[in-house]
mmCIF file of C-alpha atoms in Angstrom:
data_model
loop_
_atom_site.group_PDB
_atom_site.id
_atom_site.type_symbol
_atom_site.label_atom_id
_atom_site.label_comp_id
_atom_site.label_asym_id
_atom_site.label_seq_id
_atom_site.Cartn_x
_atom_site.Cartn_y
_atom_site.Cartn_z
ATOM 1 C CA GLY A 1 0.121 0.237 0.038
ATOM 2 C CA GLU A 2 0.834 3.749 0.053
ATOM 3 C CA ASN A 3 3.081 5.131 2.507
ATOM 4 C CA VAL A 4 5.036 7.679 4.096
ATOM 5 C CA GLU A 5 8.324 7.432 5.768
ATOM 6 C CA GLN A 6 9.522 10.048 7.869
ATOM 7 C CA HIS A 7 12.872 10.323 9.483
ATOM 8 C CA PRO A 8 14.343 11.115 12.253
ATOM 9 C CA SER A 9 12.345 9.721 15.122
ATOM 10 C CA THR A 10 13.584 11.934 17.539
ATOM 11 C CA LEU A 11 15.263 15.265 17.063
ATOM 12 C CA SER A 12 17.382 17.288 19.634
ATOM 13 C CA VAL A 13 18.887 20.675 18.572
ATOM 14 C CA GLN A 14 20.100 23.504 20.637
ATOM 15 C CA GLU A 15 18.012 26.421 20.871
ATOM 16 C CA GLY A 16 19.145 28.640 18.032
ATOM 17 C CA ASP A 17 20.191 25.798 15.779
ATOM 18 C CA SER A 18 18.062 24.327 12.710
ATOM 19 C CA ALA A 19 15.986 21.391 12.357
ATOM 20 C CA VAL A 20 15.244 19.373 9.476
ATOM 21 C CA ILE A 21 12.671 16.700 8.918
ATOM 22 C CA LYS A 22 12.649 14.573 5.792
ATOM 23 C CA CYS A 23 9.670 12.614 4.685
ATOM 24 C CA THR A 24 9.223 10.182 1.325
ATOM 25 C CA TYR A 25 5.951 9.074 -0.049
ATOM 26 C CA SER A 26 5.244 6.298 -2.532
ATOM 27 C CA ASP A 27 2.512 7.553 -4.383
ATOM 28 C CA SER A 28 4.132 9.442 -7.073
ATOM 29 C CA ALA A 29 0.521 11.327 -8.071
ATOM 30 C CA SER A 30 0.554 12.612 -4.454
ATOM 31 C CA ASN A 31 -0.268 16.192 -4.929
ATOM 32 C CA TYR A 32 -0.610 17.908 -1.631
ATOM 33 C CA PHE A 33 2.103 17.512 1.615
ATOM 34 C CA PRO A 34 1.053 19.140 4.739
ATOM 35 C CA TRP A 35 3.179 19.206 7.996
ATOM 36 C CA TYR A 36 1.451 19.311 11.292
ATOM 37 C CA LYS A 37 2.773 20.450 15.005
ATOM 38 C CA GLN A 38 0.914 18.320 17.580
ATOM 39 C CA GLU A 39 2.141 19.446 21.272
ATOM 40 C CA LEU A 40 1.533 17.009 24.240
ATOM 41 C CA GLY A 41 -1.982 16.326 24.726
ATOM 42 C CA LYS A 42 -3.071 18.456 22.154
ATOM 43 C CA ARG A 43 -4.608 18.134 18.069
ATOM 44 C CA PRO A 44 -2.670 18.382 15.230
ATOM 45 C CA GLN A 45 -2.441 21.542 13.825
ATOM 46 C CA LEU A 46 -1.075 22.641 10.299
ATOM 47 C CA ILE A 47 1.423 24.748 10.625
ATOM 48 C CA ILE A 48 2.561 24.868 6.552
ATOM 49 C CA ASP A 49 2.268 22.817 3.059
ATOM 50 C CA ILE A 50 3.261 22.722 -0.588
ATOM 51 C CA ARG A 51 1.421 21.508 -3.476
ATOM 52 C CA SER A 52 3.198 19.786 -6.108
ATOM 53 C CA ASN A 53 3.785 22.502 -8.864
ATOM 54 C CA VAL A 54 6.044 24.506 -6.204
ATOM 55 C CA GLY A 55 9.463 23.567 -5.057
ATOM 56 C CA GLU A 56 9.966 25.827 -2.210
ATOM 57 C CA LYS A 57 7.130 27.594 0.608
ATOM 58 C CA LYS A 58 8.755 29.701 3.326
ATOM 59 C CA ASP A 59 6.697 30.834 6.457
ATOM 60 C CA GLN A 60 8.926 33.316 8.449
ATOM 61 C CA ARG A 61 11.263 30.519 10.613
ATOM 62 C CA ILE A 62 9.421 27.561 8.615
ATOM 63 C CA ALA A 63 10.102 26.299 5.086
ATOM 64 C CA VAL A 64 8.961 23.169 3.455
ATOM 65 C CA THR A 65 10.939 21.833 0.184
ATOM 66 C CA LEU A 66 9.799 19.047 -2.405
ATOM 67 C CA ASN A 67 11.580 17.219 -4.681
ATOM 68 C CA LYS A 68 8.967 15.416 -6.925
ATOM 69 C CA THR A 69 11.251 13.570 -8.932
ATOM 70 C CA ALA A 70 12.747 11.662 -5.580
ATOM 71 C CA LYS A 71 9.364 11.863 -4.029
ATOM 72 C CA HIS A 72 11.097 13.750 -0.883
ATOM 73 C CA PHE A 73 10.402 16.568 0.559
ATOM 74 C CA SER A 74 11.613 17.996 4.135
ATOM 75 C CA LEU A 75 10.621 20.723 6.966
ATOM 76 C CA HIS A 76 13.193 23.400 7.873
ATOM 77 C CA ILE A 77 12.943 24.976 10.694
ATOM 78 C CA THR A 78 15.843 28.037 11.386
ATOM 79 C CA GLU A 79 16.740 29.650 14.620
ATOM 80 C CA THR A 80 15.051 27.078 16.797
ATOM 81 C CA GLN A 81 13.283 28.109 20.075
ATOM 82 C CA PRO A 82 12.181 25.926 23.047
ATOM 83 C CA GLU A 83 8.436 26.466 21.907
ATOM 84 C CA ASP A 84 8.782 24.860 18.683
ATOM 85 C CA SER A 85 9.512 21.613 21.236
ATOM 86 C CA ALA A 86 6.711 18.994 19.623
ATOM 87 C CA VAL A 87 5.807 15.921 17.478
ATOM 88 C CA TYR A 88 6.030 16.728 13.948
ATOM 89 C CA PHE A 89 3.998 14.911 11.249
ATOM 90 C CA CYS A 90 4.174 14.759 7.536
ATOM 91 C CA ALA A 91 1.268 13.947 5.311
ATOM 92 C CA ALA A 92 0.782 13.262 1.486
ATOM 93 C CA LEU A 93 -2.791 13.381 -0.026
ATOM 94 C CA LEU A 94 -3.162 10.481 -2.710
ATOM 95 C CA SER A 95 -4.279 11.777 -5.763
ATOM 96 C CA GLY A 96 -7.791 11.668 -6.581
ATOM 97 C CA THR A 97 -8.859 10.941 -3.144
ATOM 98 C CA TYR A 98 -9.514 12.424 0.106
ATOM 99 C CA LYS A 99 -7.019 10.142 1.702
ATOM 100 C CA TYR A 100 -3.940 11.264 3.414
ATOM 101 C CA ILE A 101 -0.962 9.032 4.637
ATOM 102 C CA PHE A 102 0.856 10.412 7.697
ATOM 103 C CA GLY A 103 4.298 9.799 8.314
ATOM 104 C CA THR A 104 5.044 8.414 11.830
ATOM 105 C CA GLY A 105 6.394 11.694 13.113
ATOM 106 C CA THR A 106 9.513 13.162 14.791
ATOM 107 C CA ARG A 107 9.756 14.229 18.024
ATOM 108 C CA LEU A 108 11.759 17.642 18.092
ATOM 109 C CA LYS A 109 13.519 18.972 21.333
ATOM 110 C CA VAL A 110 15.048 22.151 21.428
ATOM 111 C CA LEU A 111 17.520 22.433 24.274
ATOM 112 C CA ALA A 112 17.565 26.034 26.326
ATOM 113 C CA ASN B 1 -17.386 29.176 15.002
ATOM 114 C CA ALA B 2 -16.833 25.891 17.298
ATOM 115 C CA GLY B 3 -14.549 24.263 14.485
ATOM 116 C CA VAL B 4 -14.338 20.789 14.633
ATOM 117 C CA THR B 5 -15.884 19.468 18.421
ATOM 118 C CA GLN B 6 -15.624 15.500 19.686
ATOM 119 C CA THR B 7 -17.151 14.006 22.259
ATOM 120 C CA PRO B 8 -16.215 12.412 24.921
ATOM 121 C CA LYS B 9 -12.888 13.388 25.933
ATOM 122 C CA PHE B 10 -11.837 10.040 27.496
ATOM 123 C CA GLN B 11 -13.761 7.085 27.405
ATOM 124 C CA VAL B 12 -13.196 3.501 29.267
ATOM 125 C CA LEU B 13 -14.961 0.298 27.733
ATOM 126 C CA LYS B 14 -14.639 -2.968 28.577
ATOM 127 C CA THR B 15 -14.059 -5.923 26.130
ATOM 128 C CA GLY B 16 -17.317 -6.574 23.897
ATOM 129 C CA GLN B 17 -19.135 -2.972 24.511
ATOM 130 C CA SER B 18 -19.959 -0.758 22.060
ATOM 131 C CA MET B 19 -20.042 3.155 21.916
ATOM 132 C CA THR B 20 -20.110 5.706 19.688
ATOM 133 C CA LEU B 21 -17.517 8.710 19.215
ATOM 134 C CA GLN B 22 -19.035 11.940 18.227
ATOM 135 C CA CYS B 23 -17.808 14.163 16.069
ATOM 136 C CA ALA B 24 -19.147 17.624 14.782
ATOM 137 C CA GLN B 25 -18.069 20.535 12.754
ATOM 138 C CA ASP B 26 -19.719 24.039 11.781
ATOM 139 C CA MET B 27 -17.890 25.084 8.772
ATOM 140 C CA ASN B 28 -20.068 23.375 6.296
ATOM 141 C CA HIS B 29 -17.089 20.812 5.157
ATOM 142 C CA GLU B 30 -17.971 18.414 2.985
ATOM 143 C CA TYR B 31 -14.938 16.025 3.775
ATOM 144 C CA MET B 32 -14.682 14.780 7.244
ATOM 145 C CA SER B 33 -12.636 11.814 8.302
ATOM 146 C CA TRP B 34 -12.086 9.751 11.517
ATOM 147 C CA TYR B 35 -7.968 8.732 12.490
ATOM 148 C CA ARG B 36 -6.556 6.667 15.420
ATOM 149 C CA GLN B 37 -2.934 7.882 16.939
ATOM 150 C CA ASP B 38 -1.102 5.279 18.721
ATOM 151 C CA PRO B 39 2.885 6.158 19.672
ATOM 152 C CA GLY B 40 4.959 5.559 17.032
ATOM 153 C CA MET B 41 2.582 4.738 14.023
ATOM 154 C CA GLY B 42 1.398 8.414 13.285
ATOM 155 C CA LEU B 43 -2.196 8.906 12.375
ATOM 156 C CA ARG B 44 -3.910 6.095 10.353
ATOM 157 C CA LEU B 45 -7.217 6.841 8.446
ATOM 158 C CA ILE B 46 -10.237 4.693 9.408
ATOM 159 C CA HIS B 47 -12.926 5.777 7.572
ATOM 160 C CA TYR B 48 -13.916 9.168 5.394
ATOM 161 C CA SER B 49 -16.791 11.140 4.225
ATOM 162 C CA VAL B 50 -16.802 13.592 1.082
ATOM 163 C CA GLY B 51 -20.219 14.457 1.801
ATOM 164 C CA ALA B 52 -23.466 13.238 3.342
ATOM 165 C CA GLY B 53 -24.731 9.906 2.415
ATOM 166 C CA ILE B 54 -21.411 8.953 1.285
ATOM 167 C CA THR B 55 -18.415 7.327 2.957
ATOM 168 C CA ASP B 56 -15.363 4.958 2.651
ATOM 169 C CA GLN B 57 -13.042 3.230 4.092
ATOM 170 C CA GLY B 58 -9.385 4.306 5.076
ATOM 171 C CA GLU B 59 -6.327 2.174 6.253
ATOM 172 C CA VAL B 60 -7.986 0.479 9.331
ATOM 173 C CA PRO B 61 -11.700 0.085 9.020
ATOM 174 C CA ASN B 62 -11.924 -3.112 10.618
ATOM 175 C CA GLY B 63 -14.036 -3.203 13.785
ATOM 176 C CA TYR B 64 -15.735 0.439 12.916
ATOM 177 C CA ASN B 65 -18.808 1.748 11.314
ATOM 178 C CA VAL B 66 -19.564 4.897 10.334
ATOM 179 C CA SER B 67 -22.349 7.110 8.691
ATOM 180 C CA ARG B 68 -22.991 10.435 7.635
ATOM 181 C CA SER B 69 -26.784 11.516 7.561
ATOM 182 C CA THR B 70 -25.825 15.196 7.807
ATOM 183 C CA THR B 71 -23.029 17.821 6.930
ATOM 184 C CA GLU B 72 -21.988 18.676 10.192
ATOM 185 C CA ASP B 73 -21.985 15.202 12.121
ATOM 186 C CA PHE B 74 -19.843 12.258 11.194
ATOM 187 C CA PRO B 75 -20.288 9.443 14.247
ATOM 188 C CA LEU B 76 -17.761 6.586 14.957
ATOM 189 C CA ARG B 77 -19.455 3.350 15.647
ATOM 190 C CA LEU B 78 -17.034 0.534 18.016
ATOM 191 C CA LEU B 79 -19.328 -2.484 17.579
ATOM 192 C CA SER B 80 -18.001 -4.758 19.792
ATOM 193 C CA ALA B 81 -14.596 -3.068 21.508
ATOM 194 C CA ALA B 82 -11.206 -4.745 21.837
ATOM 195 C CA PRO B 83 -7.970 -4.197 23.754
ATOM 196 C CA SER B 84 -6.280 -3.035 20.741
ATOM 197 C CA GLN B 85 -8.891 -0.378 20.025
ATOM 198 C CA THR B 86 -7.333 1.564 22.684
ATOM 199 C CA SER B 87 -6.418 4.719 21.375
ATOM 200 C CA VAL B 88 -6.330 8.413 20.669
ATOM 201 C CA TYR B 89 -9.235 8.969 17.779
ATOM 202 C CA PHE B 90 -9.357 12.340 15.764
ATOM 203 C CA CYS B 91 -12.020 13.625 13.415
ATOM 204 C CA ALA B 92 -11.028 15.972 10.758
ATOM 205 C CA SER B 93 -13.131 18.120 7.963
ATOM 206 C CA SER B 94 -11.879 20.317 5.179
ATOM 207 C CA SER B 95 -13.802 21.945 2.425
ATOM 208 C CA ARG B 96 -13.598 20.630 -1.324
ATOM 209 C CA ASP B 97 -12.130 23.959 -1.970
ATOM 210 C CA SER B 98 -9.147 23.503 0.124
ATOM 211 C CA GLU B 99 -6.836 20.667 1.057
ATOM 212 C CA THR B 100 -6.177 21.873 4.695
ATOM 213 C CA GLN B 101 -7.629 19.549 7.285
ATOM 214 C CA TYR B 102 -9.259 20.992 10.900
ATOM 215 C CA PHE B 103 -8.901 18.710 13.552
ATOM 216 C CA GLY B 104 -10.893 17.851 16.335
ATOM 217 C CA PRO B 105 -9.253 17.950 20.173
ATOM 218 C CA GLY B 106 -9.461 13.897 20.087
ATOM 219 C CA THR B 107 -11.223 11.393 22.065
ATOM 220 C CA ARG B 108 -8.900 8.809 24.383
ATOM 221 C CA LEU B 109 -10.259 5.839 24.271
ATOM 222 C CA LEU B 110 -8.848 2.764 26.971
ATOM 223 C CA VAL B 111 -10.509 -0.524 26.447
ATOM 224 C CA LEU B 112 -9.782 -3.177 29.046
#
C-alpha cells in the first residue's frame, strides 16, 4: 500500500540551531503535502503545506521543500526556540482521493 | 465558530462493549475523516466521507462503522470493543475548495 516514511523519529537541537525533518512518499501522483505540529495532549495543527507545482515555500522561520523526482519533501525550522518542541508529522494526499497518509512523526526537542 | 468538536474527551470500555464517538463541525465542510493515533504509528485513517450519505474505508477500518446523515456530523461506532482499539481518536474536516484539514481535540479511549 501507499506509505510515507519520516526521519528522524527524534531530534534534539540547541536553541538557535536549525532542524530538518525529511519525508519520502510512495504515490508518485500525490499532489499535496502538509506538515502538522502536535504538542503534548493537543490536536495536530497545520503549520505549513506545499503543493506539487511548487518546489519551496517559506513562512517566517519555517520552510518546506519538495523534490517530486525523488518523491521527497522536507521541513526546515531555523532559529529554533523552546516553544518549537513538539511532535511533527508530514502527510501526503493520495491523488484523486481525500485520503491522507501520515508519517510516523518526529519528536523535536529544543534545548535551551 | 466552534470548528471541529468531539465527545467524549475520555472513555473507558470493557471488551465487547459498543459505543459511538461523536464528531461535529460547523464550517459546512464536505470532507470528514476519522483517524486513530497510536505511539510511534502516526495518524492512521479509519474511515472518511466526501459528503452526506457517502463514506469509504481508510487504512484500518476493521471493527469500526461510520455514517454521514448530515453535513455537520460524522459519528464513529465501535461495534464490539477490543483492547487493540485503545487509542486516541481524532476527527478532521476540510472543504472541497481547500485541502487544509482541521482536527478536533481528540477522544482518548481505553478498552480493558
